[in-house]
Coordinates of C-alpha atoms and ligand atoms in Angstrom, one line a residue:
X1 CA -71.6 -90.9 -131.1
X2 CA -73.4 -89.7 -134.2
X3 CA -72.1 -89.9 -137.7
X4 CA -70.4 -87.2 -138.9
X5 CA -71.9 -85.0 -141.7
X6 CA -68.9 -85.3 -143.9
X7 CA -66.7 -89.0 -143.8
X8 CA -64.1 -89.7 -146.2
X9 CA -61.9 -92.5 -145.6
X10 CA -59.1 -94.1 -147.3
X11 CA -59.7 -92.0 -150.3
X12 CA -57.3 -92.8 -153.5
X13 CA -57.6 -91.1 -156.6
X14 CA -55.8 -91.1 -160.3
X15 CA -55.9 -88.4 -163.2
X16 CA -55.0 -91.4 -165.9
X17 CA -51.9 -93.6 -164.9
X18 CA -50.9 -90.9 -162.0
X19 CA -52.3 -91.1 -158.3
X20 CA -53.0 -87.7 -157.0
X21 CA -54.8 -88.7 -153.7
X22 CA -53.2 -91.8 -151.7
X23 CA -55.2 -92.4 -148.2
X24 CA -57.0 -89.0 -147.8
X25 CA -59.4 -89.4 -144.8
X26 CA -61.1 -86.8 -142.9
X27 CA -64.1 -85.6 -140.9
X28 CA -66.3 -82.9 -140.5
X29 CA -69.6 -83.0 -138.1
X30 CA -72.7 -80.5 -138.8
X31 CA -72.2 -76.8 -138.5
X32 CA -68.0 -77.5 -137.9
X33 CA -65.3 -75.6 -139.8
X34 CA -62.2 -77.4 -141.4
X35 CA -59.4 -75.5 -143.0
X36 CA -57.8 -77.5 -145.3
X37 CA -54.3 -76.4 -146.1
X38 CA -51.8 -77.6 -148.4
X39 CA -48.9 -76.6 -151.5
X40 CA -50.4 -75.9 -154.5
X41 CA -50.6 -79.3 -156.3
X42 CA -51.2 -81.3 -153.4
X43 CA -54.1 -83.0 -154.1
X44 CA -56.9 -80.1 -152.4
X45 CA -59.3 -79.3 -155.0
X46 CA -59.0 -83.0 -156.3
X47 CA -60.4 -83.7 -152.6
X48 CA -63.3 -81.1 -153.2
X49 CA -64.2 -82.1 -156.5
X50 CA -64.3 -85.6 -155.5
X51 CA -66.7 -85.3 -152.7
X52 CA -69.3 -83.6 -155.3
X53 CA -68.2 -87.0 -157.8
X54 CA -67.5 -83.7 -160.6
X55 CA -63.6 -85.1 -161.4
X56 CA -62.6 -83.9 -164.7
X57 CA -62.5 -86.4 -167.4
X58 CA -59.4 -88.7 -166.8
X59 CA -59.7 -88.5 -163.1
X60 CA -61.2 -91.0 -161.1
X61 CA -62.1 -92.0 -157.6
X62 CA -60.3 -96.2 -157.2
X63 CA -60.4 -96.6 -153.8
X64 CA -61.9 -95.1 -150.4
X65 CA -65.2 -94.0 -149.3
X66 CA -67.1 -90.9 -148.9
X67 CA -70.5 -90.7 -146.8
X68 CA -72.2 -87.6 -146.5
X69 CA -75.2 -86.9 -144.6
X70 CA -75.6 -90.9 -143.9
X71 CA -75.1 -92.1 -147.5
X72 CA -72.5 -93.4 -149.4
X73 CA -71.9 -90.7 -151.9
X74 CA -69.6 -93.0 -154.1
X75 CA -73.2 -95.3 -154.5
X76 CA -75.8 -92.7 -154.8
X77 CA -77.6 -92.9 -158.6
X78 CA -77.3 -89.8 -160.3
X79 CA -80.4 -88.2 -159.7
X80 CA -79.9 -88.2 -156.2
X81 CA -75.8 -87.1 -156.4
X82 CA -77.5 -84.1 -158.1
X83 CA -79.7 -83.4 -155.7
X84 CA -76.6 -83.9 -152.9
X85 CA -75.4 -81.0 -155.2
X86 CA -78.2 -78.6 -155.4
X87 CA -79.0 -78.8 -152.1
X88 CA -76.7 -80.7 -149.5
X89 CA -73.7 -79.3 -150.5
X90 CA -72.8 -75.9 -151.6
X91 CA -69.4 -75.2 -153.3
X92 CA -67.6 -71.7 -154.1
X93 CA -64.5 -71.5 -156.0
X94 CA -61.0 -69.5 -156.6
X95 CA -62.6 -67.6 -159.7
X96 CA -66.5 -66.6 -158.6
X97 CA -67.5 -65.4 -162.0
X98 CA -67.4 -69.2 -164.1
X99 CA -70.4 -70.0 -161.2
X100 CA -72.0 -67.2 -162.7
X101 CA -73.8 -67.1 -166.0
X102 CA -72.3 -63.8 -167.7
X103 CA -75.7 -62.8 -169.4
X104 CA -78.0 -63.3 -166.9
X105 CA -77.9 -60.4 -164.1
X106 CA -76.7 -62.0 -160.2
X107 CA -80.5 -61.6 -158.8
X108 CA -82.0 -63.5 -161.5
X109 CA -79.7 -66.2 -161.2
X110 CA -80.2 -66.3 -157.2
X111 CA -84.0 -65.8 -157.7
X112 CA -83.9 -69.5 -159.7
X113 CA -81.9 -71.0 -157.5
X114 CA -84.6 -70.2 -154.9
X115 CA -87.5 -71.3 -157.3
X116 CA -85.5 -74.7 -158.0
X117 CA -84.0 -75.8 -155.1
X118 CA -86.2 -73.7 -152.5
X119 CA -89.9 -74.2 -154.0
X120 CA -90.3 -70.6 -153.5
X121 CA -92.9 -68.8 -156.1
X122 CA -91.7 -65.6 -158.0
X123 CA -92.3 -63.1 -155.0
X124 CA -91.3 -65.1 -152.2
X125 CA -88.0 -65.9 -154.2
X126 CA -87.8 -61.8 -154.5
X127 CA -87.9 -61.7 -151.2
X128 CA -85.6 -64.0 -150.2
X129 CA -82.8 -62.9 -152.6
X130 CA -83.0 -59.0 -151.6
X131 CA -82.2 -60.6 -148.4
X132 CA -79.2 -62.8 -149.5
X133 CA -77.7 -59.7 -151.3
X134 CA -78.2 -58.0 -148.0
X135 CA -76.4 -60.5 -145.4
X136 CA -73.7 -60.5 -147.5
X137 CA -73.1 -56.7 -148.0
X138 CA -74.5 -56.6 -151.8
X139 CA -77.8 -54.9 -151.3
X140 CA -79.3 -53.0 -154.3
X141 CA -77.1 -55.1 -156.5
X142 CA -79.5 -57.6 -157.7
X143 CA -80.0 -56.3 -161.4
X144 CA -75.8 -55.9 -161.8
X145 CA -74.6 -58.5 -164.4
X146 CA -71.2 -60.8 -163.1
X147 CA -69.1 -58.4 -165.3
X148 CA -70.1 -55.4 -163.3
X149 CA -69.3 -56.6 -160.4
X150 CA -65.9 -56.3 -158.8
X151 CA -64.1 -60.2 -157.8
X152 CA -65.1 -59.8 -154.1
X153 CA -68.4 -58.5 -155.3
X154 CA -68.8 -61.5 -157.1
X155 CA -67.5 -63.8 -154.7
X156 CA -70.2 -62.5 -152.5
X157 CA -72.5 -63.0 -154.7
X158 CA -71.6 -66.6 -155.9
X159 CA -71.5 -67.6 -151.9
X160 CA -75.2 -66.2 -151.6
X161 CA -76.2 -68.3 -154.5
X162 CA -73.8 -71.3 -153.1
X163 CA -75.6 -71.0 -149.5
X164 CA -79.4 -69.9 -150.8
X165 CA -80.8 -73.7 -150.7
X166 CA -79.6 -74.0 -147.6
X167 CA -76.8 -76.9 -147.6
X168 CA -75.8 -78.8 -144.9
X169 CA -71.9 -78.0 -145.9
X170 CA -70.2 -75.8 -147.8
X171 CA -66.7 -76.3 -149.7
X172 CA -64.9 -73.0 -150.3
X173 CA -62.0 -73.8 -152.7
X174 CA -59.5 -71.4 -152.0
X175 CA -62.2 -68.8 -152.2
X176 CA -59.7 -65.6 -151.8
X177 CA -56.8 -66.5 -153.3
X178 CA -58.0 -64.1 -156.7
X179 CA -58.7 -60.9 -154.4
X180 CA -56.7 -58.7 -152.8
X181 CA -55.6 -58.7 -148.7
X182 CA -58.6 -56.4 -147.6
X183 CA -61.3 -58.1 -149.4
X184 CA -59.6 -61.6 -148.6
X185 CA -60.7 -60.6 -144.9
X186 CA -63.8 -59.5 -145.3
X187 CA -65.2 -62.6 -147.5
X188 CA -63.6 -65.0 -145.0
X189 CA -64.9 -63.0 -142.1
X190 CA -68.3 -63.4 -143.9
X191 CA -68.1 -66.9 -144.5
X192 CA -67.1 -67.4 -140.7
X193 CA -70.8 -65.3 -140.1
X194 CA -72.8 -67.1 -142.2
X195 CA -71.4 -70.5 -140.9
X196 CA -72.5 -69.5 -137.4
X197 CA -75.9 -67.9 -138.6
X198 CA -76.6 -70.5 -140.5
X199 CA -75.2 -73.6 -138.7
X200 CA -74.0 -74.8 -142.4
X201 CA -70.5 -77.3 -142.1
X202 CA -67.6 -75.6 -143.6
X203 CA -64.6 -77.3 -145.9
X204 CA -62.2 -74.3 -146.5
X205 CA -59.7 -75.4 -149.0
X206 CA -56.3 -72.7 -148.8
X207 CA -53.0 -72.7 -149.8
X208 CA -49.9 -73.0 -147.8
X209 CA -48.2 -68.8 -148.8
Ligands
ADP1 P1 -54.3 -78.3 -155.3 O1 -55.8 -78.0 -155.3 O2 -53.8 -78.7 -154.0 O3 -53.5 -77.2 -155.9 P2 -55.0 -80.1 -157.4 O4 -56.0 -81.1 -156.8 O5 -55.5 -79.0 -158.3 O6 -54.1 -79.6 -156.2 O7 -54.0 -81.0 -158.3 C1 -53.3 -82.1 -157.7 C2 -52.4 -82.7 -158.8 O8 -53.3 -83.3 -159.8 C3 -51.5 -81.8 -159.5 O9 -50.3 -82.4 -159.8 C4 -52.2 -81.4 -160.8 O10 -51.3 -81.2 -161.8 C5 -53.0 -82.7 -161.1 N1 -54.2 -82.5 -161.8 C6 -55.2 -81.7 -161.4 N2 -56.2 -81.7 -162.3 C7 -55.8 -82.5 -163.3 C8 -56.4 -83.0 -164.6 N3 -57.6 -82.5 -164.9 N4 -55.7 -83.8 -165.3 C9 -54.5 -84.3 -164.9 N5 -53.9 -83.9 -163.8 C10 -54.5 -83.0 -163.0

């Protein structure tokens, strides 16, 4: 059987002298969904954060192993981690607009992402954004800055610069829980489109109502 794209195993973590995590294992092979689902304070976005190796100061990973894409994610030298974060692994969260730079307009900031993690020259990074904004239902809304956008708006946007390098997995950290019950739908409807269009693994992190 081949590995799985995402393995965590035994995984034990503390934020100073208190465990958070105590034996979380799970996994997750290319292009699957996993829901995630928990009480608030459970130990979810610890998980999340974890996997990317971005715990806040104080917290810290003692015991357990993560492999992602055949390495060992708890191993990897920096330079590669980061590149397991521009590129492998995509991440939305509860609140879009602190992924978003607040002076720079959305299609700038996707148009980089593009150039950086993509290659892509100027134009071809034009391109390719217009067509982001379209597939998720933002076209014509590349020159808005975060603040003009509404929170669904935004989360839209954050997930097409989350997805635009093309990860192998994406972790949506309660990605809904800030909008209201329409708009909760129709981002979690698009997420479950783009996960089949694109064949990208998907970690959804929710809360137990
Ligand atoms: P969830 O995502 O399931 O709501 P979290 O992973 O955010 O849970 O939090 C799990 C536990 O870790 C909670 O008790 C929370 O108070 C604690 N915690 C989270 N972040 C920190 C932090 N930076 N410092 C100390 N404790 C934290």
């Amino acid at each position: 059987m081949p590995e799985p794209l995402l393995h965590i195993s035994d995984l034990h973590t503390r934020y100073g002298a208190t465990p958070v995590l105590r034996g979380a294992s799970l996994s997750l092979a290319s292009g699957e969904a996993l829901a995630l689902t928990g009480p608030s304070g459970s130990g979810k976005s610890t998980l999340a954060l974890a996997i990317l190796r971005l715990l806040p100061p104080g917290g810290a990973i003692t015991h357990g192993a993560i492999r992602f894409g055949g390495a060992n994610l708890l191993g990897l030298p920096p330079g590669q981690m980061n590149r397991v974060r521009g590129t492998g692994i995509g991440m939305i969260f509860q609140q879009p607009r602190p992924s978003l730079t607040p002076v720079r307009t959305v299609g700038s900031q996707l148009i980089e992402v593009l150039r950086v993690h993509r290659g892509l020259d100027r134009p071809a990074a034009q391109r390719e954004a217009a067509a982001w904004f379209e597939r998720v239902g933002l076209s014509g809304l590349l020159d808005r800055y975060p603040g003009e956008l509404s929170g669904g708006q935004a989360q839209r946007a954050a997930l097409a610069v989350a997805l635009a390098p093309g990860p192998d997995l994406l972790i949506a950290d309660e990605p809904t829980s800030s909008l209201d019950t329409d708009t909760e739908a129709r981002i979690l409807d698009l997420i479950a489109d783009l996960q089949r269009e694109t064949a990208t693994a998907v970690l959804l992190i929710t809360h137990d109502a």
